[in-house]
XYZ file of C-alpha atoms in Angstrom:
399
model
C 103.923 123.840 100.340
C 104.983 121.184 97.826
C 107.693 122.301 95.343
C 106.860 121.812 91.721
C 109.561 120.080 89.627
C 111.459 122.330 87.269
C 110.079 121.665 83.809
C 112.499 120.974 80.963
C 109.960 122.741 78.788
C 111.230 125.992 80.246
C 114.700 125.162 78.957
C 113.700 124.276 75.419
C 113.657 127.821 74.015
C 117.115 128.427 75.471
C 118.462 125.134 74.098
C 117.069 125.778 70.640
C 118.513 129.270 70.752
C 121.962 127.987 71.622
C 121.810 125.356 68.879
C 120.734 127.948 66.318
C 123.490 130.313 67.419
C 126.133 127.596 67.150
C 124.865 126.606 63.720
C 124.864 130.221 62.593
C 128.521 130.571 63.566
C 129.736 127.502 61.697
C 132.433 128.462 59.234
C 131.492 127.673 55.648
C 134.303 127.959 53.118
C 133.783 129.388 49.661
C 134.103 125.951 48.060
C 131.297 124.585 50.236
C 128.824 127.238 48.994
C 128.157 125.607 45.645
C 124.793 127.271 45.259
C 126.662 130.556 44.823
C 129.018 129.543 42.030
C 127.875 126.430 40.134
C 125.927 128.618 37.730
C 129.218 130.347 36.823
C 130.702 127.006 35.782
C 127.858 125.210 34.051
C 128.517 124.765 30.350
C 132.030 126.182 30.725
C 135.435 124.646 30.116
C 136.988 124.897 33.556
C 140.581 124.979 34.764
C 141.404 124.696 38.434
C 144.428 125.460 40.592
C 144.063 123.094 43.524
C 145.863 120.818 45.972
C 144.808 118.462 48.819
C 143.382 121.392 50.815
C 140.782 121.957 48.073
C 138.065 119.963 49.785
C 134.323 120.003 50.214
C 133.504 117.950 53.271
C 135.790 114.944 53.013
C 136.083 114.968 49.191
C 138.356 116.830 46.823
C 136.638 119.752 45.108
C 137.548 118.394 41.671
C 135.825 115.084 42.384
C 132.770 116.922 43.689
C 132.528 119.252 40.685
C 132.857 116.390 38.215
C 130.046 114.583 40.012
C 127.939 117.735 39.607
C 128.487 117.656 35.843
C 131.079 120.435 35.654
C 133.606 120.001 32.838
C 137.040 120.183 34.459
C 139.274 120.492 31.424
C 142.593 120.521 33.254
C 144.111 121.120 36.677
C 147.189 123.049 37.763
C 149.425 121.933 40.611
C 151.544 124.224 42.853
C 154.496 123.317 45.118
C 153.984 119.821 46.611
C 151.812 118.937 43.613
C 148.095 118.622 42.919
C 147.730 115.625 45.266
C 150.372 116.919 47.708
C 152.865 114.079 47.441
C 156.032 116.096 46.724
C 158.441 117.392 49.360
C 159.152 121.087 49.862
C 161.286 122.538 47.069
C 161.117 119.402 44.891
C 160.325 120.196 41.248
C 157.073 118.663 40.027
C 156.349 117.549 36.459
C 153.142 117.461 34.425
C 151.110 114.291 34.853
C 147.708 112.676 34.474
C 145.633 112.453 37.653
C 145.029 108.759 38.320
C 141.748 109.390 40.118
C 140.071 111.459 37.377
C 142.164 111.164 34.199
C 142.503 114.956 34.118
C 145.728 116.460 32.804
C 147.688 118.191 35.575
C 150.024 121.013 34.591
C 152.742 121.713 37.131
C 153.416 125.296 38.186
C 156.368 124.189 40.273
C 158.669 122.753 37.648
C 159.590 124.224 34.281
C 157.195 127.133 34.699
C 155.496 129.119 37.441
C 152.420 130.424 35.634
C 149.979 129.040 33.038
C 150.918 129.724 29.428
C 148.688 130.947 26.610
C 148.604 127.360 25.359
C 147.476 126.142 28.792
C 144.605 128.615 28.933
C 143.405 128.835 25.341
C 140.795 126.064 25.713
C 139.487 127.301 29.080
C 136.586 129.637 29.779
C 137.248 130.187 33.475
C 139.905 129.411 36.096
C 139.150 128.362 39.693
C 141.628 129.071 42.489
C 141.008 127.082 45.671
C 143.971 126.578 47.998
C 144.426 126.934 51.741
C 146.999 129.556 52.730
C 148.591 130.121 56.159
C 149.118 133.875 56.011
C 152.895 134.271 55.553
C 154.866 136.237 52.983
C 157.317 133.334 52.554
C 154.629 130.669 52.153
C 154.356 129.711 48.509
C 150.686 130.099 47.654
C 150.296 133.891 47.486
C 153.030 133.844 44.839
C 151.101 131.190 42.916
C 147.990 133.354 43.254
C 149.778 136.320 41.694
C 151.192 134.198 38.857
C 147.794 132.720 37.983
C 146.147 136.145 38.210
C 148.782 137.516 35.839
C 148.191 134.745 33.303
C 144.430 135.185 33.474
C 144.759 138.959 33.050
C 147.087 138.564 30.063
C 144.815 136.117 28.273
C 141.466 137.608 29.313
C 140.258 134.670 31.401
C 137.962 135.304 34.396
C 138.987 133.818 37.716
C 136.808 132.361 40.463
C 138.414 132.430 43.919
C 136.872 130.166 46.543
C 138.031 131.735 49.772
C 139.210 129.940 52.918
C 140.066 131.229 56.418
C 143.575 132.262 57.351
C 144.566 130.275 60.479
C 147.080 133.023 61.312
C 144.742 135.845 60.355
C 145.225 137.657 63.662
C 149.002 138.098 63.243
C 150.146 141.123 61.247
C 153.805 141.483 62.058
C 157.335 141.780 60.763
C 159.238 144.230 58.582
C 157.896 145.281 55.201
C 159.806 143.533 52.417
C 162.639 145.619 51.010
C 161.971 145.088 47.300
C 165.718 144.830 46.679
C 165.269 141.416 48.335
C 162.396 140.320 46.122
C 162.632 136.566 45.551
C 160.647 133.345 45.418
C 160.003 133.685 49.162
C 159.087 137.359 49.062
C 157.330 139.030 46.156
C 155.295 141.830 47.706
C 155.938 144.882 49.947
C 154.120 143.315 52.898
C 155.143 142.146 56.395
C 156.091 138.563 57.219
C 152.525 137.811 58.314
C 149.947 139.681 56.260
C 146.652 138.965 58.067
C 144.580 138.328 54.947
C 142.767 135.484 53.235
C 143.550 134.495 49.657
C 140.454 136.360 48.458
C 141.451 139.528 50.278
C 145.010 139.240 49.028
C 143.775 138.911 45.443
C 141.918 142.189 45.884
C 145.121 143.766 47.175
C 147.106 142.508 44.169
C 144.561 144.120 41.844
C 144.095 147.256 43.908
C 147.788 148.005 44.478
C 148.719 147.416 40.850
C 151.102 144.548 41.561
C 150.548 142.897 38.178
C 152.794 143.983 35.275
C 151.712 147.187 33.603
C 148.952 147.693 36.154
C 146.854 144.884 34.658
C 143.826 143.750 36.648
C 142.331 140.294 36.755
C 138.601 139.747 36.417
C 137.992 138.013 39.753
C 134.878 136.755 41.473
C 135.304 135.821 45.138
C 133.053 133.503 47.107
C 133.690 134.667 50.698
C 133.796 132.449 53.771
C 130.662 132.602 55.906
C 130.858 133.375 59.647
C 134.593 134.065 59.650
C 136.507 136.939 61.238
C 140.250 137.433 61.455
C 140.579 137.085 65.215
C 138.918 133.691 65.504
C 140.609 130.337 66.024
C 140.361 128.133 62.959
C 141.737 124.616 62.815
C 142.396 123.408 59.284
C 140.577 120.190 58.313
C 143.598 119.045 56.260
C 147.317 119.809 56.431
C 148.264 122.643 54.024
C 151.643 121.060 53.156
C 153.600 117.961 54.210
C 155.623 119.679 56.942
C 152.703 121.621 58.391
C 151.039 118.474 59.663
C 149.575 119.597 63.017
C 147.568 122.614 64.199
C 150.525 123.568 66.418
C 152.950 123.598 63.497
C 150.665 125.877 61.484
C 150.453 128.405 64.296
C 154.201 128.273 64.986
C 155.188 128.413 61.318
C 155.295 132.235 60.966
C 157.951 132.336 63.694
C 159.845 129.112 63.076
C 160.213 129.479 59.315
C 162.687 132.305 59.963
C 165.055 129.683 61.351
C 165.416 128.264 57.833
C 167.915 131.082 57.415
C 170.012 129.755 60.310
C 171.945 126.647 61.370
C 169.023 125.739 63.658
C 166.807 122.815 62.584
C 163.055 123.444 62.702
C 162.394 119.721 63.055
C 162.339 118.815 59.370
C 163.164 115.138 59.277
C 160.955 114.390 62.278
C 157.226 113.741 62.541
C 156.754 117.075 64.346
C 158.339 119.687 62.052
C 157.894 123.367 62.889
C 157.248 122.605 66.556
C 160.845 122.026 67.707
C 164.152 123.858 67.315
C 167.692 122.617 67.810
C 171.225 121.994 66.598
C 174.090 119.636 67.541
C 176.277 122.412 68.975
C 173.604 123.321 71.529
C 174.391 120.143 73.471
C 174.864 121.073 77.107
C 172.764 124.231 76.666
C 169.416 122.409 76.476
C 168.162 119.031 77.667
C 165.547 118.464 74.955
C 166.876 116.608 71.932
C 165.729 115.136 68.603
C 167.456 113.514 65.625
C 166.388 114.415 62.065
C 166.020 111.457 59.699
C 165.273 111.169 55.997
C 161.488 110.990 55.565
C 160.155 110.506 52.041
C 157.551 113.071 51.084
C 158.535 115.382 53.936
C 162.305 115.853 54.116
C 164.629 113.530 52.237
C 167.856 115.312 53.253
C 167.073 117.397 56.339
C 169.509 119.740 58.027
C 171.647 117.874 60.627
C 170.456 114.529 59.303
C 171.218 111.637 61.716
C 172.722 114.018 64.288
C 171.295 114.637 67.750
C 169.991 118.210 67.999
C 169.414 120.067 71.274
C 167.103 123.005 71.808
C 163.501 124.044 72.372
C 160.428 121.807 72.499
C 157.486 124.025 71.513
C 154.884 121.301 71.049
C 153.089 122.456 74.205
C 153.645 126.176 73.713
C 150.400 128.078 74.280
C 149.748 129.491 70.825
C 146.968 131.679 72.257
C 149.930 133.978 72.885
C 149.895 134.933 69.215
C 146.228 135.883 69.337
C 146.803 137.983 72.450
C 149.843 139.834 71.140
C 149.375 139.754 67.351
C 153.122 139.190 67.103
C 155.547 136.550 65.961
C 157.990 135.317 68.641
C 161.375 136.748 67.607
C 162.546 136.226 71.189
C 163.410 132.599 70.280
C 165.795 133.786 67.564
C 167.490 136.094 70.053
C 167.728 133.321 72.670
C 169.190 130.667 70.385
C 171.685 133.058 68.815
C 172.958 133.960 72.280
C 173.177 130.268 73.208
C 174.914 129.133 70.006
C 178.677 128.800 70.582
C 179.804 129.299 66.945
C 178.082 132.589 66.223
C 179.898 133.082 62.930
C 178.122 129.952 61.662
C 174.623 130.782 62.931
C 173.561 132.566 59.717
C 176.112 130.871 57.432
C 173.938 129.369 54.706
C 176.941 127.593 53.155
C 176.613 125.007 55.919
C 173.671 123.322 54.205
C 171.830 123.516 50.895
C 168.569 123.350 52.880
C 169.246 126.662 54.568
C 167.739 129.817 53.163
C 169.174 133.299 53.332
C 167.993 135.097 56.470
C 167.934 138.443 54.656
C 165.447 137.111 52.093
C 163.318 135.399 54.747
C 163.154 138.444 57.005
C 162.791 140.668 53.949
C 165.284 143.259 55.195
C 169.055 143.460 55.595
C 168.833 144.872 59.112
C 167.309 141.877 60.922
C 170.432 139.689 60.862
C 172.597 142.633 61.951
C 170.203 143.407 64.801
C 170.348 139.842 66.126
C 174.140 139.800 65.884
C 174.457 143.162 67.658
C 172.316 142.065 70.613
C 169.299 144.259 69.917
C 166.236 143.551 72.052
C 162.956 142.308 70.628
C 161.359 145.695 71.267
C 164.206 147.524 69.534
C 163.856 145.242 66.522
C 160.084 145.724 66.393
C 160.475 149.489 66.644
C 162.555 149.386 63.453
C 159.608 147.898 61.585
C 157.749 151.187 61.879
C 156.247 153.191 60.335
C 156.027 150.637 57.537
C 154.031 148.083 59.519
C 151.405 150.622 60.596
C 151.137 151.965 57.062
C 150.569 148.440 55.763
C 147.814 147.819 58.325
C 146.043 150.952 57.157
C 146.394 150.007 53.478
C 145.157 146.475 54.224
C 141.793 147.818 55.444
C 140.754 148.687 51.885
C 140.708 145.041 50.852
C 139.161 143.246 53.809
C 136.146 141.007 53.322
C 135.892 140.114 57.004
C 136.076 142.061 60.279
């Protein structure tokens, strides 16, 4: 009996089904869903807090909105500036945007939140910035400051939500509010597992604005996003988070800013490598930090060979599997460092932060110095971490 050829027609329903499924699962950021929020902006005088991550396709959101006839009255720039051309920690001044002629008011210079004067000629404020899910990353503090200003001066706020690339990591000690600072403003763990939109709801819901004020917020959620999924940012969120690997390693490696260990600032692969000159002979891998304009002008251990860990090939799926930051590297490098009294000595460099403020608790440094294990350190984060996870559920927009 002659065999009949397998018809491709039998495959078409399956192929179309797969294509439809893939399309249905495409992540669509809040900014990309213009049909849901343009009506809120039409005829209004609009302010916007934005930076280079505020994109729609391959264009800046501001450029896109202006093309759509929206009146952008002024823009506000956070750390690194509106166009992202300032290094970490460098104060930014007010300026006029060359591309649009719009006045840009810096919130990382003389002031940290919009003034009454800044807001008086606005009808609504847009917040659209990509976050990376860490307590010590700058943008949740900016969010709170802008929310406070809008609440004080009765201005509604439109939040265009974006995925959290580290949304599956909820870990670290809860901030001891005695250590409240510019790198820790809220009683949350080091990695909070929320998007900007969800975090805004938490700020309102937990009464974290002065006097229990609440901001009138409208959130445009991300479509087809859940916290456990892998999401690769289409644009770097800041100059030193310039690769997908650096973004996923950042929650762990930023802690080393409170130590004598370089995180690779002053190289083209920051936050993917760790090392210091005194680790020579302990590790074979080496790198030499250099001054790089726009990234790190005066990096720690500038022009000195550093020896340590190369994490550029580290399987970051580990974080998704465990939901934990990798404090084991801190333990390892402290044990390897020959001058232990200098490991946490922030007087060694103006670039170094204070480990107590970064960790958010006084105990972490003492635990590392005493030789505590990773599991013993993590056990000390309870019950606060579990209580936070339960509280967080009230504000989630995504599974």
